[in-house]
Short mmCIF file of C-alpha atoms in Angstrom, two decimals:
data_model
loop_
_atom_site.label_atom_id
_atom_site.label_comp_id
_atom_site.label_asym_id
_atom_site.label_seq_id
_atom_site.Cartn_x
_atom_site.Cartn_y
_atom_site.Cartn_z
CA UNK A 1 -16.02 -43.81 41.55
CA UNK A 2 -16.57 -44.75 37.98
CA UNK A 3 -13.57 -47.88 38.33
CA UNK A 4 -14.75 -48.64 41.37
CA UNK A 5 -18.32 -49.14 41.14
CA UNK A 6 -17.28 -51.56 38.28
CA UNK A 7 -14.80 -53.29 39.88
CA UNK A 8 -17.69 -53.71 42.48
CA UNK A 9 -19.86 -55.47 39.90
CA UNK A 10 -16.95 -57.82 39.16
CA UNK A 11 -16.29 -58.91 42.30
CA UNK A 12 -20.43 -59.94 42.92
CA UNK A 13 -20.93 -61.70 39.75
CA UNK A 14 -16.95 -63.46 40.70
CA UNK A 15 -19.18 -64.54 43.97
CA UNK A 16 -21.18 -66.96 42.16
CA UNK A 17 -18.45 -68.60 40.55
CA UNK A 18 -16.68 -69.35 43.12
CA UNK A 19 -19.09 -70.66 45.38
CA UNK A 20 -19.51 -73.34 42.30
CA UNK A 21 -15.91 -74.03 42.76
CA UNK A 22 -16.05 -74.13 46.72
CA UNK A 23 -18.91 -76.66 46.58
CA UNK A 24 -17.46 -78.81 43.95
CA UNK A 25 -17.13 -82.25 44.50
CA UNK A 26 -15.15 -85.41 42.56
CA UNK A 27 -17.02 -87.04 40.55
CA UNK A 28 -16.74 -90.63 39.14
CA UNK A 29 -17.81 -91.94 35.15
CA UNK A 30 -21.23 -90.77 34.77
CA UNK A 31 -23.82 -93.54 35.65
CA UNK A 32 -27.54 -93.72 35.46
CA UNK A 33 -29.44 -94.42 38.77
CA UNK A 34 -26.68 -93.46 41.45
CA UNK A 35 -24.28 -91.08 40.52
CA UNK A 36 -23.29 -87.36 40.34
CA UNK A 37 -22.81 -86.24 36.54
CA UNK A 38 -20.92 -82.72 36.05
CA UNK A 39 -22.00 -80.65 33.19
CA UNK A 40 -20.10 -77.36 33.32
CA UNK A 41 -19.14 -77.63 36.88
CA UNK A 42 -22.76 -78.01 38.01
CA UNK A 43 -23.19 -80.98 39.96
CA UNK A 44 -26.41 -82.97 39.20
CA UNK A 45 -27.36 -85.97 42.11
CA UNK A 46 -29.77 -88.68 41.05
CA UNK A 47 -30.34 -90.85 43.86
CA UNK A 48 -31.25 -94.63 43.31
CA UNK A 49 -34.01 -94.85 45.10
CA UNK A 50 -35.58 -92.41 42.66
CA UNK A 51 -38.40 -93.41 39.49
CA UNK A 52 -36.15 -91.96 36.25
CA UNK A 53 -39.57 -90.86 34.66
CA UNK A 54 -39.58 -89.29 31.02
CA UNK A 55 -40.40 -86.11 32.11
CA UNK A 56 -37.92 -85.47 34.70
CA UNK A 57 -35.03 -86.06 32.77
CA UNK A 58 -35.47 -82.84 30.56
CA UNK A 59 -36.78 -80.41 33.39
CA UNK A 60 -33.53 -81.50 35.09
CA UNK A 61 -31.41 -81.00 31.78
CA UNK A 62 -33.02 -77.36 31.16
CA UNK A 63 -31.84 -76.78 34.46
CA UNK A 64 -28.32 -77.64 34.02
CA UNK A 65 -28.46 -75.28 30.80
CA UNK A 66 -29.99 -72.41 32.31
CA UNK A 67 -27.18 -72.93 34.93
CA UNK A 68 -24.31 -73.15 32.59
CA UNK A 69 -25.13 -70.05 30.66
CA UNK A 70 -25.77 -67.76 33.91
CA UNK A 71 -21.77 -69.24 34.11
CA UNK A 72 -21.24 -68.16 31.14
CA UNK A 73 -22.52 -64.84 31.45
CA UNK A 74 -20.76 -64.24 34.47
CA UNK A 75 -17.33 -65.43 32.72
CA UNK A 76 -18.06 -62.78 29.98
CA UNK A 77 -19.05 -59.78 32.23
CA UNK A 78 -16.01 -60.88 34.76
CA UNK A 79 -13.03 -61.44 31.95
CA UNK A 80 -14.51 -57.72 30.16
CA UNK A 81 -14.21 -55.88 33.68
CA UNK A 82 -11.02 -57.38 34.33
CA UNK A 83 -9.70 -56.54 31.09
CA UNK A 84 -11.22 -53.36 31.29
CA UNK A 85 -10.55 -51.58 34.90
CA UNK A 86 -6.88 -52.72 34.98
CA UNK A 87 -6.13 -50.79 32.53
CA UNK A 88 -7.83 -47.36 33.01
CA UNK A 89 -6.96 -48.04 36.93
CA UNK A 90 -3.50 -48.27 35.99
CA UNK A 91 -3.44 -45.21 33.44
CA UNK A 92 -5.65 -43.09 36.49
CA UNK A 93 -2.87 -43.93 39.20
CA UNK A 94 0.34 -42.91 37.26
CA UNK A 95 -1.07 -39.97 35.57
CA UNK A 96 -2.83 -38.35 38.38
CA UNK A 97 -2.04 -35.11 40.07
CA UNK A 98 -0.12 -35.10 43.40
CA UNK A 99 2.27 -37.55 44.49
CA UNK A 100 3.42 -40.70 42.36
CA UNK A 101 3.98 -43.99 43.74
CA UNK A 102 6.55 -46.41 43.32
CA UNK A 103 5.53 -48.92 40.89
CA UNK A 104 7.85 -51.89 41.48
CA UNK A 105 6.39 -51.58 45.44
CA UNK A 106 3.08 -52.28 43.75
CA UNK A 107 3.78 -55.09 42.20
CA UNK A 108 5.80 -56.57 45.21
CA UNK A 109 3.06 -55.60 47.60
CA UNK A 110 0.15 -57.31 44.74
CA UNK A 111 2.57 -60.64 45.06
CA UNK A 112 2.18 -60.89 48.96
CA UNK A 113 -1.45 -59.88 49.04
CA UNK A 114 -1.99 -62.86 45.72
CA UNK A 115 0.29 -65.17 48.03
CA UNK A 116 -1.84 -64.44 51.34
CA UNK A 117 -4.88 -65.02 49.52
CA UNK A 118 -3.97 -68.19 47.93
CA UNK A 119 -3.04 -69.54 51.27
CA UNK A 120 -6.42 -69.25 52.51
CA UNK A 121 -8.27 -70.67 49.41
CA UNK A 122 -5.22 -73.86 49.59
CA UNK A 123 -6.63 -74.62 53.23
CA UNK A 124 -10.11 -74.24 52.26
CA UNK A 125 -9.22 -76.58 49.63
CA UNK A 126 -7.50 -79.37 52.49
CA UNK A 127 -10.88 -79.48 54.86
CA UNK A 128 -9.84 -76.30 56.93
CA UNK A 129 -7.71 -78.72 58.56
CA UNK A 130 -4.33 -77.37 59.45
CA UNK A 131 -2.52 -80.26 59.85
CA UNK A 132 -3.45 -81.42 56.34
CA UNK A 133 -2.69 -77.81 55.34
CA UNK A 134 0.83 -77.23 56.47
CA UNK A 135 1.72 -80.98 55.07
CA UNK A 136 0.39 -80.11 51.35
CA UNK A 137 2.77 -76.96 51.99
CA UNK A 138 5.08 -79.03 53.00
CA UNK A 139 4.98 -81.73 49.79
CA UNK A 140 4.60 -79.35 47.51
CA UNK A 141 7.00 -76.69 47.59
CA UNK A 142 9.84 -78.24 50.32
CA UNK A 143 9.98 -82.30 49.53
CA UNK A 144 9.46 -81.31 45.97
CA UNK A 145 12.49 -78.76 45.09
CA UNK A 146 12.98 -79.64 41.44
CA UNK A 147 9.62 -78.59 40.54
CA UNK A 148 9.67 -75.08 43.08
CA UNK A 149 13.18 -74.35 41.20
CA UNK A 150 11.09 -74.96 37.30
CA UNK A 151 8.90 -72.38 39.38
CA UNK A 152 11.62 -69.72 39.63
CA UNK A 153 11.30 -69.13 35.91
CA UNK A 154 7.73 -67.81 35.68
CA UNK A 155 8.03 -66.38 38.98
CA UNK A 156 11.24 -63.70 37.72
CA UNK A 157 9.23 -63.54 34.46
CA UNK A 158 5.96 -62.04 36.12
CA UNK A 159 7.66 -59.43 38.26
CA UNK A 160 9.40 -58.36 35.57
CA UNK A 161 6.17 -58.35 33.32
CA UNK A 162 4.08 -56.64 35.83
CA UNK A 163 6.99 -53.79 35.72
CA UNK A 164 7.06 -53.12 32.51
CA UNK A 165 2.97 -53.24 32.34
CA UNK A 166 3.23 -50.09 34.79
CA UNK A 167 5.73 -48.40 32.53
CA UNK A 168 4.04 -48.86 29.61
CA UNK A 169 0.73 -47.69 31.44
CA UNK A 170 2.36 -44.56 32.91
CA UNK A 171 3.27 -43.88 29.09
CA UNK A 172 0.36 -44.82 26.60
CA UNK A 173 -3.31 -44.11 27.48
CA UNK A 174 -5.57 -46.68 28.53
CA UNK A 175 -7.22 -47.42 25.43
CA UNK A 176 -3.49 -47.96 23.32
CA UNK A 177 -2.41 -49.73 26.22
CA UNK A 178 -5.24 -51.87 25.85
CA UNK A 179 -5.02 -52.76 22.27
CA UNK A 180 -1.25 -53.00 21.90
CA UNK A 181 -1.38 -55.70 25.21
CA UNK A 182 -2.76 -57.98 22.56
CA UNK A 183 0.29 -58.55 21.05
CA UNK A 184 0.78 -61.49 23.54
CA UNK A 185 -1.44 -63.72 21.02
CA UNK A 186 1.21 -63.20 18.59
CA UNK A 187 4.26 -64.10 21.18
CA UNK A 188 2.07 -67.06 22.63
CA UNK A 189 1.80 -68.39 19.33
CA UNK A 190 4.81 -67.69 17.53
CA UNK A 191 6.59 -69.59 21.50
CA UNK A 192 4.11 -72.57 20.43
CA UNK A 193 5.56 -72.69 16.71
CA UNK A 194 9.06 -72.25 17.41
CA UNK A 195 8.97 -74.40 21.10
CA UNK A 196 5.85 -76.85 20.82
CA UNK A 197 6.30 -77.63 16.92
CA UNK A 198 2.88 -76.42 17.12
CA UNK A 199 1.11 -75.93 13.63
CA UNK A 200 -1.61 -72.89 12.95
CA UNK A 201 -3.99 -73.41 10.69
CA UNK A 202 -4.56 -70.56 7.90
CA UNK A 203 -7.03 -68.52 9.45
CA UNK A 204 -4.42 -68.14 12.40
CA UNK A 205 -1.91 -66.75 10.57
CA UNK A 206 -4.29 -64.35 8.84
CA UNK A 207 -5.08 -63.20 12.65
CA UNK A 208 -1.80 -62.64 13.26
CA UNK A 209 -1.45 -60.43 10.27
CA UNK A 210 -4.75 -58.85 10.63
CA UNK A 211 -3.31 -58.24 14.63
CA UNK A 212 -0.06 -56.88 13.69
CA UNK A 213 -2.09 -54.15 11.19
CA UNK A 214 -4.52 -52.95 13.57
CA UNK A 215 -1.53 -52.50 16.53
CA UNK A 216 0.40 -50.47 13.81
CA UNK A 217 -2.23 -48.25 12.84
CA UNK A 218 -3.18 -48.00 16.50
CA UNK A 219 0.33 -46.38 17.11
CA UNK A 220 0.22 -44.34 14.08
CA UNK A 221 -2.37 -42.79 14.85
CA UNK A 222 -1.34 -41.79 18.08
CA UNK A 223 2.02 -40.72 17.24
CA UNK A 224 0.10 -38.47 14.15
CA UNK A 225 -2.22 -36.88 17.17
CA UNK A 226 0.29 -36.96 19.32
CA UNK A 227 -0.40 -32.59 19.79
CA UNK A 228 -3.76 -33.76 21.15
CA UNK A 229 -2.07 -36.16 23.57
CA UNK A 230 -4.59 -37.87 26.36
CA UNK A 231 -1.64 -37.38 29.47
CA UNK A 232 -2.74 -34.66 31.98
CA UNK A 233 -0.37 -31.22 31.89
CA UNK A 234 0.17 -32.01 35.58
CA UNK A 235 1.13 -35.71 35.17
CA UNK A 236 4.07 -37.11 34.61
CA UNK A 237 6.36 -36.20 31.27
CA UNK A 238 4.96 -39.19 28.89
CA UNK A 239 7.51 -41.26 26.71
CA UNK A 240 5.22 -42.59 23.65
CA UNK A 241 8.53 -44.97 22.43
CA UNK A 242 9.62 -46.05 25.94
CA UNK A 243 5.66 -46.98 26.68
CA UNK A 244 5.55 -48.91 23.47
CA UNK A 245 8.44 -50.77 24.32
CA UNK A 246 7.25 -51.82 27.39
CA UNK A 247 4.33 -53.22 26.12
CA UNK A 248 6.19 -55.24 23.24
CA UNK A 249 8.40 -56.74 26.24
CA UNK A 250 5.74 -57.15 28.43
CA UNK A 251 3.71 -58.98 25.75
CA UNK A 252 6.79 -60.97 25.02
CA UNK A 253 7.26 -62.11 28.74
CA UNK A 254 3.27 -63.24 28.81
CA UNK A 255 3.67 -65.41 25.52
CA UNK A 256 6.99 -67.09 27.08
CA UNK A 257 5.61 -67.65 30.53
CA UNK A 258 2.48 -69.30 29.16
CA UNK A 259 4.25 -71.54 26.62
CA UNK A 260 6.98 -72.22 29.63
CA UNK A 261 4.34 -73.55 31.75
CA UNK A 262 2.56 -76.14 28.96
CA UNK A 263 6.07 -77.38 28.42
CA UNK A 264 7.77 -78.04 31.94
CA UNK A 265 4.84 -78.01 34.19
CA UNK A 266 2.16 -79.89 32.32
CA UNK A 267 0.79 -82.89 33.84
CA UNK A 268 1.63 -81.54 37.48
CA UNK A 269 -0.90 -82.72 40.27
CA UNK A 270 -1.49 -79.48 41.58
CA UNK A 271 -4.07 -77.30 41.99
CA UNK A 272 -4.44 -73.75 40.68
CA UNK A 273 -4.34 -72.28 44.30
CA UNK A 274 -1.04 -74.17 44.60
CA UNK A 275 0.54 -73.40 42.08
CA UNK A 276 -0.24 -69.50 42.56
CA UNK A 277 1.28 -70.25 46.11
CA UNK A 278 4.37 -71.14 44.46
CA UNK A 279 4.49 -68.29 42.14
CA UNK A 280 3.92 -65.80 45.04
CA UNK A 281 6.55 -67.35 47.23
CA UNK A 282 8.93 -67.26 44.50
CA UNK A 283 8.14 -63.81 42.93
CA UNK A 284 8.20 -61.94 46.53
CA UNK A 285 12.30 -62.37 46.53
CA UNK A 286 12.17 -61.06 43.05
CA UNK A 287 10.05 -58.32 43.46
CA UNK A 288 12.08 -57.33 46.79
CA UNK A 289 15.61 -57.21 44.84
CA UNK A 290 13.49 -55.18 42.08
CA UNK A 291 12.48 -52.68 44.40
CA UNK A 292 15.78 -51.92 46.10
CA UNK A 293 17.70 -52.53 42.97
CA UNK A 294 15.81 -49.83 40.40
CA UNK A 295 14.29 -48.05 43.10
CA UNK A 296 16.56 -48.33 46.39
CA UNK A 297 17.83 -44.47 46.10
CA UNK A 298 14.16 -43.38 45.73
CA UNK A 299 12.87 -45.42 48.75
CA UNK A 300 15.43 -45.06 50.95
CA UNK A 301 14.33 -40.91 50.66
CA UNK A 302 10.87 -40.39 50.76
CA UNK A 303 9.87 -44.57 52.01
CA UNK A 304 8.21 -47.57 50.59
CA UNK A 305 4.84 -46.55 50.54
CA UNK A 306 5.48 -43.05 49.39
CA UNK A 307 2.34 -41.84 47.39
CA UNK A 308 -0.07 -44.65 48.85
CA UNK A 309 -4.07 -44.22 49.13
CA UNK A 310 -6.94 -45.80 49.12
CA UNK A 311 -7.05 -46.07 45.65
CA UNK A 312 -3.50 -47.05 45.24
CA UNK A 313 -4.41 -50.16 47.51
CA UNK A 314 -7.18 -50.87 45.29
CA UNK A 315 -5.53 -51.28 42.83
CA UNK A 316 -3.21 -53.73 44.43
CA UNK A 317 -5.88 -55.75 45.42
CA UNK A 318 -7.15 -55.67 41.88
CA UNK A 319 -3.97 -56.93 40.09
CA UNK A 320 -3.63 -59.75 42.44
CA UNK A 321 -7.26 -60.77 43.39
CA UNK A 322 -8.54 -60.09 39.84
CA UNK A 323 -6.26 -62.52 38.57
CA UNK A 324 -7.41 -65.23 40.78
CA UNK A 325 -10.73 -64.40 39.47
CA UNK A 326 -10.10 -65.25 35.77
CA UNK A 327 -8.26 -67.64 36.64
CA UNK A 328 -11.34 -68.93 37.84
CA UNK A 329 -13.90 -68.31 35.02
CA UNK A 330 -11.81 -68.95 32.32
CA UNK A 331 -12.37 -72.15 32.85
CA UNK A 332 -16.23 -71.82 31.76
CA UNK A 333 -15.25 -69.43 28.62
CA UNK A 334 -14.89 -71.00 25.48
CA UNK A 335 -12.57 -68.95 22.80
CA UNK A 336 -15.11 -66.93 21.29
CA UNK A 337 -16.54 -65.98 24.93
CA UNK A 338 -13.06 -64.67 25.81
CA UNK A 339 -12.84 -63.30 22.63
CA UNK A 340 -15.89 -61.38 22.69
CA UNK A 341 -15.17 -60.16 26.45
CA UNK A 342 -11.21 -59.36 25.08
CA UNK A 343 -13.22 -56.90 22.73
CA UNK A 344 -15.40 -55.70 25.24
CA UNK A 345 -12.48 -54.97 27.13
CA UNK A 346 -10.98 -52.80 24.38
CA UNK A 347 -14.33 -50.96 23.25
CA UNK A 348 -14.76 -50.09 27.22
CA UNK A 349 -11.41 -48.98 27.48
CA UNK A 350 -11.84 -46.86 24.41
CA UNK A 351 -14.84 -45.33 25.64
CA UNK A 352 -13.90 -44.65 29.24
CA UNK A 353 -10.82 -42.85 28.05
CA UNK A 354 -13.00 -40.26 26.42
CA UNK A 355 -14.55 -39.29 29.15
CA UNK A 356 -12.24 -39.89 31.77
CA UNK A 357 -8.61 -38.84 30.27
CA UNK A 358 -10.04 -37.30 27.56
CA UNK A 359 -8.79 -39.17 24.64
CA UNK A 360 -9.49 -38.42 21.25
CA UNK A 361 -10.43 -41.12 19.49
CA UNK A 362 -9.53 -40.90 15.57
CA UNK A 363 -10.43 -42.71 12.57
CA UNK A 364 -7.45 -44.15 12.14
CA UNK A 365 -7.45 -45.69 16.16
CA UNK A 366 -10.77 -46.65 15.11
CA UNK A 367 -9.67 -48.92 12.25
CA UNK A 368 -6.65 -50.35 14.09
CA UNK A 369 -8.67 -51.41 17.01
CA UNK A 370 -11.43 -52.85 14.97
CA UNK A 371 -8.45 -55.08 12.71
CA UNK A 372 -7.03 -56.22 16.54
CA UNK A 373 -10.98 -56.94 17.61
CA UNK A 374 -11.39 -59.46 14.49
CA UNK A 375 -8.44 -60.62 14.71
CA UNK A 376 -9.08 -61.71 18.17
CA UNK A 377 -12.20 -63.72 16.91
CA UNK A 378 -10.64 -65.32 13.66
CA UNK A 379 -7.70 -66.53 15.90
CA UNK A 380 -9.82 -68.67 18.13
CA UNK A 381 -11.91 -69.95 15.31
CA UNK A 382 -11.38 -73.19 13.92
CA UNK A 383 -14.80 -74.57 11.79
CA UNK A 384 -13.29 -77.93 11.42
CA UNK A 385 -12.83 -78.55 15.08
CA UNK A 386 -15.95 -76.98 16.03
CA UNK A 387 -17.36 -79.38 13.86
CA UNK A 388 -15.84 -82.49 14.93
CA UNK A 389 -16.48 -81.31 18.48
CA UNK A 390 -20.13 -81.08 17.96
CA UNK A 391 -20.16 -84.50 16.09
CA UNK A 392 -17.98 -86.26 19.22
CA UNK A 393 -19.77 -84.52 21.98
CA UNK A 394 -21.56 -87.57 22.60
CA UNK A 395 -18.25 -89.75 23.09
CA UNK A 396 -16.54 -87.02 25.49
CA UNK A 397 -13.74 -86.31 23.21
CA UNK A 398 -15.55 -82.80 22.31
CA UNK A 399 -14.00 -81.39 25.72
CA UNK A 400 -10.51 -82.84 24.98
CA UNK A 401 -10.58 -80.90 21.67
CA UNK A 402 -11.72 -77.68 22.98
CA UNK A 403 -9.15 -78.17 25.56
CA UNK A 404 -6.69 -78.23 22.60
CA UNK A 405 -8.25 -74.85 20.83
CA UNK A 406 -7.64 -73.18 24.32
CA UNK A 407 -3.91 -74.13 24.38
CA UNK A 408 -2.43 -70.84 21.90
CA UNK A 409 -5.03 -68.81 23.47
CA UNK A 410 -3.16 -66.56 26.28
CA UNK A 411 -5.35 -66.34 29.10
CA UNK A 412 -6.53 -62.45 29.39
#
């Protein structure tokens, strides 16, 4: 009840959002007297028929801002939830008493309900008109095969990702789980180095230090307590080392899949919707030789959905519709917003665990996760750029800049 009346919360405040997206319009240069100027996706009309008096030009502007922080707000509590209930909903379903389901069936049956759903937001997107609809399909993925096959990459990647993220849930409690996961700052960067010729800046690779410290003492101090172990005595035998190593590979897969993307698929004209359409497509083969290939002996005796519930198909619909959500209101975080919610994330996880699968939260834990929670912030903080995008806000090449900071950042 706990997950779910939070997940609840997510989904209302995710309402508002993306009724700003649905409504959204193109907009032209900004121009005074007849034009529609965007400020943080809010779409301001000023018709010309209008008197431009001195007064309404900053009750309209305190609107705008009022607007774009409720956006932000929502971003915040959206990205912590997300963070947040994945992982403790993933820890609750493979440690809980009775029977366990398959995991790679999960993920296969999370790619056809993301796939289903993207389908419907793709013909929203073309006019709800189905002609229009099954052409875009038909541009996109079939008269455009050299870009579906640079899908295939990302597509194997996240199936496999998403399989390891179950083992290494099934293994480490929610609140490890939860701090180790940010390793994939470290992989995303260290893919931008070695792939992008991208440069850090000193403070980054003090994050990266200070990151690497706090996920080490994080383990430590779990494999010290490990007599006072979190997993229930009628769950599942738990595998500390096989968990971690999940985690590390799972974190690996996220950093290469993001920098993959920036490299071969930048400057695509296609929508987000789209491209998830692709991804599903592509993964659902994947996840369908996964199944049958690691699992075929176990499905083929007791069935696919073997161990299935109500809150087994929650959580399905939360791994592929929660993603869709961020993937929304990320676009209204800057990098300390998704920092601060990343940290959010962990301190809820931390303190959920407690009470839920009774973890025991040491000083050591307490240390590493507070090293991995700064390092988060001093990653995405760059005072020289913050600077210059303050100075050049006024020019429009403040957005281009942040757009830059946001590149290393993995999206959470």
């Amino acid at each position: 009840m706990f997950l779910l009346f939070f997940y609840q919360l997510c989904v209302r405040f995710a309402f508002a959002v993306l009724s700003q997206v649905f409504g959204r319009t193109q907009t032209n240069k900004p121009e005074f007297g007849g034009s529609s100027q965007k400020v943080s996706s809010v779409i301001l009309t000023i018709p010309n028929h209008l008197p431009m008096s001195a007064t309404s030009i900053p009750t309209t502007a305190m609107n705008i801002h009022v607007n774009a922080n409720t956006l932000k707000y929502i971003s915040l509590i959206t990205l912590t939830l997300q963070n947040a209930i994945l992982g403790l909903s993933m820890r609750y379903a493979r440690t809980r008493p009775g029977d366990i389901f398959i995991s790679s069936t999960a993920v296969l049956m999370s790619e056809i309900v993301k796939l289903f759903t993207c389908l419907v937001l793709v013909f929203n997107e073309e006019g709800k008109d189905a002609q229009k609809f099954v052409h875009s399909l038909h541009k996109t993925i079939v008269a455009n095969p050299v870009d579906t096959l640079k899908v295939c990459v990302p597509s194997l990647v996240y199936i496999v990702q998403n399989n390891l993220l179950y083992v290494s849930a099934s293994h480490l409690d929610a609140a490890t789980y939860q701090v180790t996961y940010q390793l994939k700052i470290l992989t995303t960067a260290m893919f931008a180095v070695f792939i992008l010729r991208r440069r850090l800046i000193n403070t980054q690779w003090g994050a990266l230090v200070l990151l690497i410290a706090g996920v080490v003492m994080v383990q430590l101090a779990q494999t010290v307590d490990d007599s006072v172990s979190s997993a229930p005595p009628t769950g599942p035998e738990q595998n500390r080392m096989l968990g971690l190593w999940a985690a590390l590979g799972a974190c690996f897969l996220s950093g290469f899949a993001g920098i993959y993307f920036e490299k071969i698929l930048k400057g695509a004209d296609i929508s987000v919707w789209m491209r998830n359409v692709q991804l599903s497509l592509l993964s659902i083969p994947f996840g369908i030789l996964t199944c049958f290939i690691n699992d075929g002996r176990q499905i083929s005796n007791v069935g696919f959905f073997h161990g299935y519930d109500l809150f087994i198909w929650y959580l399905i619909f939360l791994q592929a519709g929660g993603g869709l959500i961020v993937a929304v209101v990320v676009k209204y975080a800057d990098n300390i917003l998704k920092g601060f919610a990343t940290s959010l994330a962990i301190v809820v996880s931390c303190v959920a665990s407690i009470y839920i699968f009774e973890f025991h939260l040491t000083i050591r834990f307490a240390v590493g996760a507070g090293l991995v929670i700064a390092s988060i912030f001093l990653y995405g903080y760059d005072p020289k750029k913050s600077t210059v995008g303050i100075k050049q806000g006024s020019t429009g090449t403040g957005q281009t800049q942040l757009e830059d900071e946001e590149k290393l950042l993995p999206r959470v």
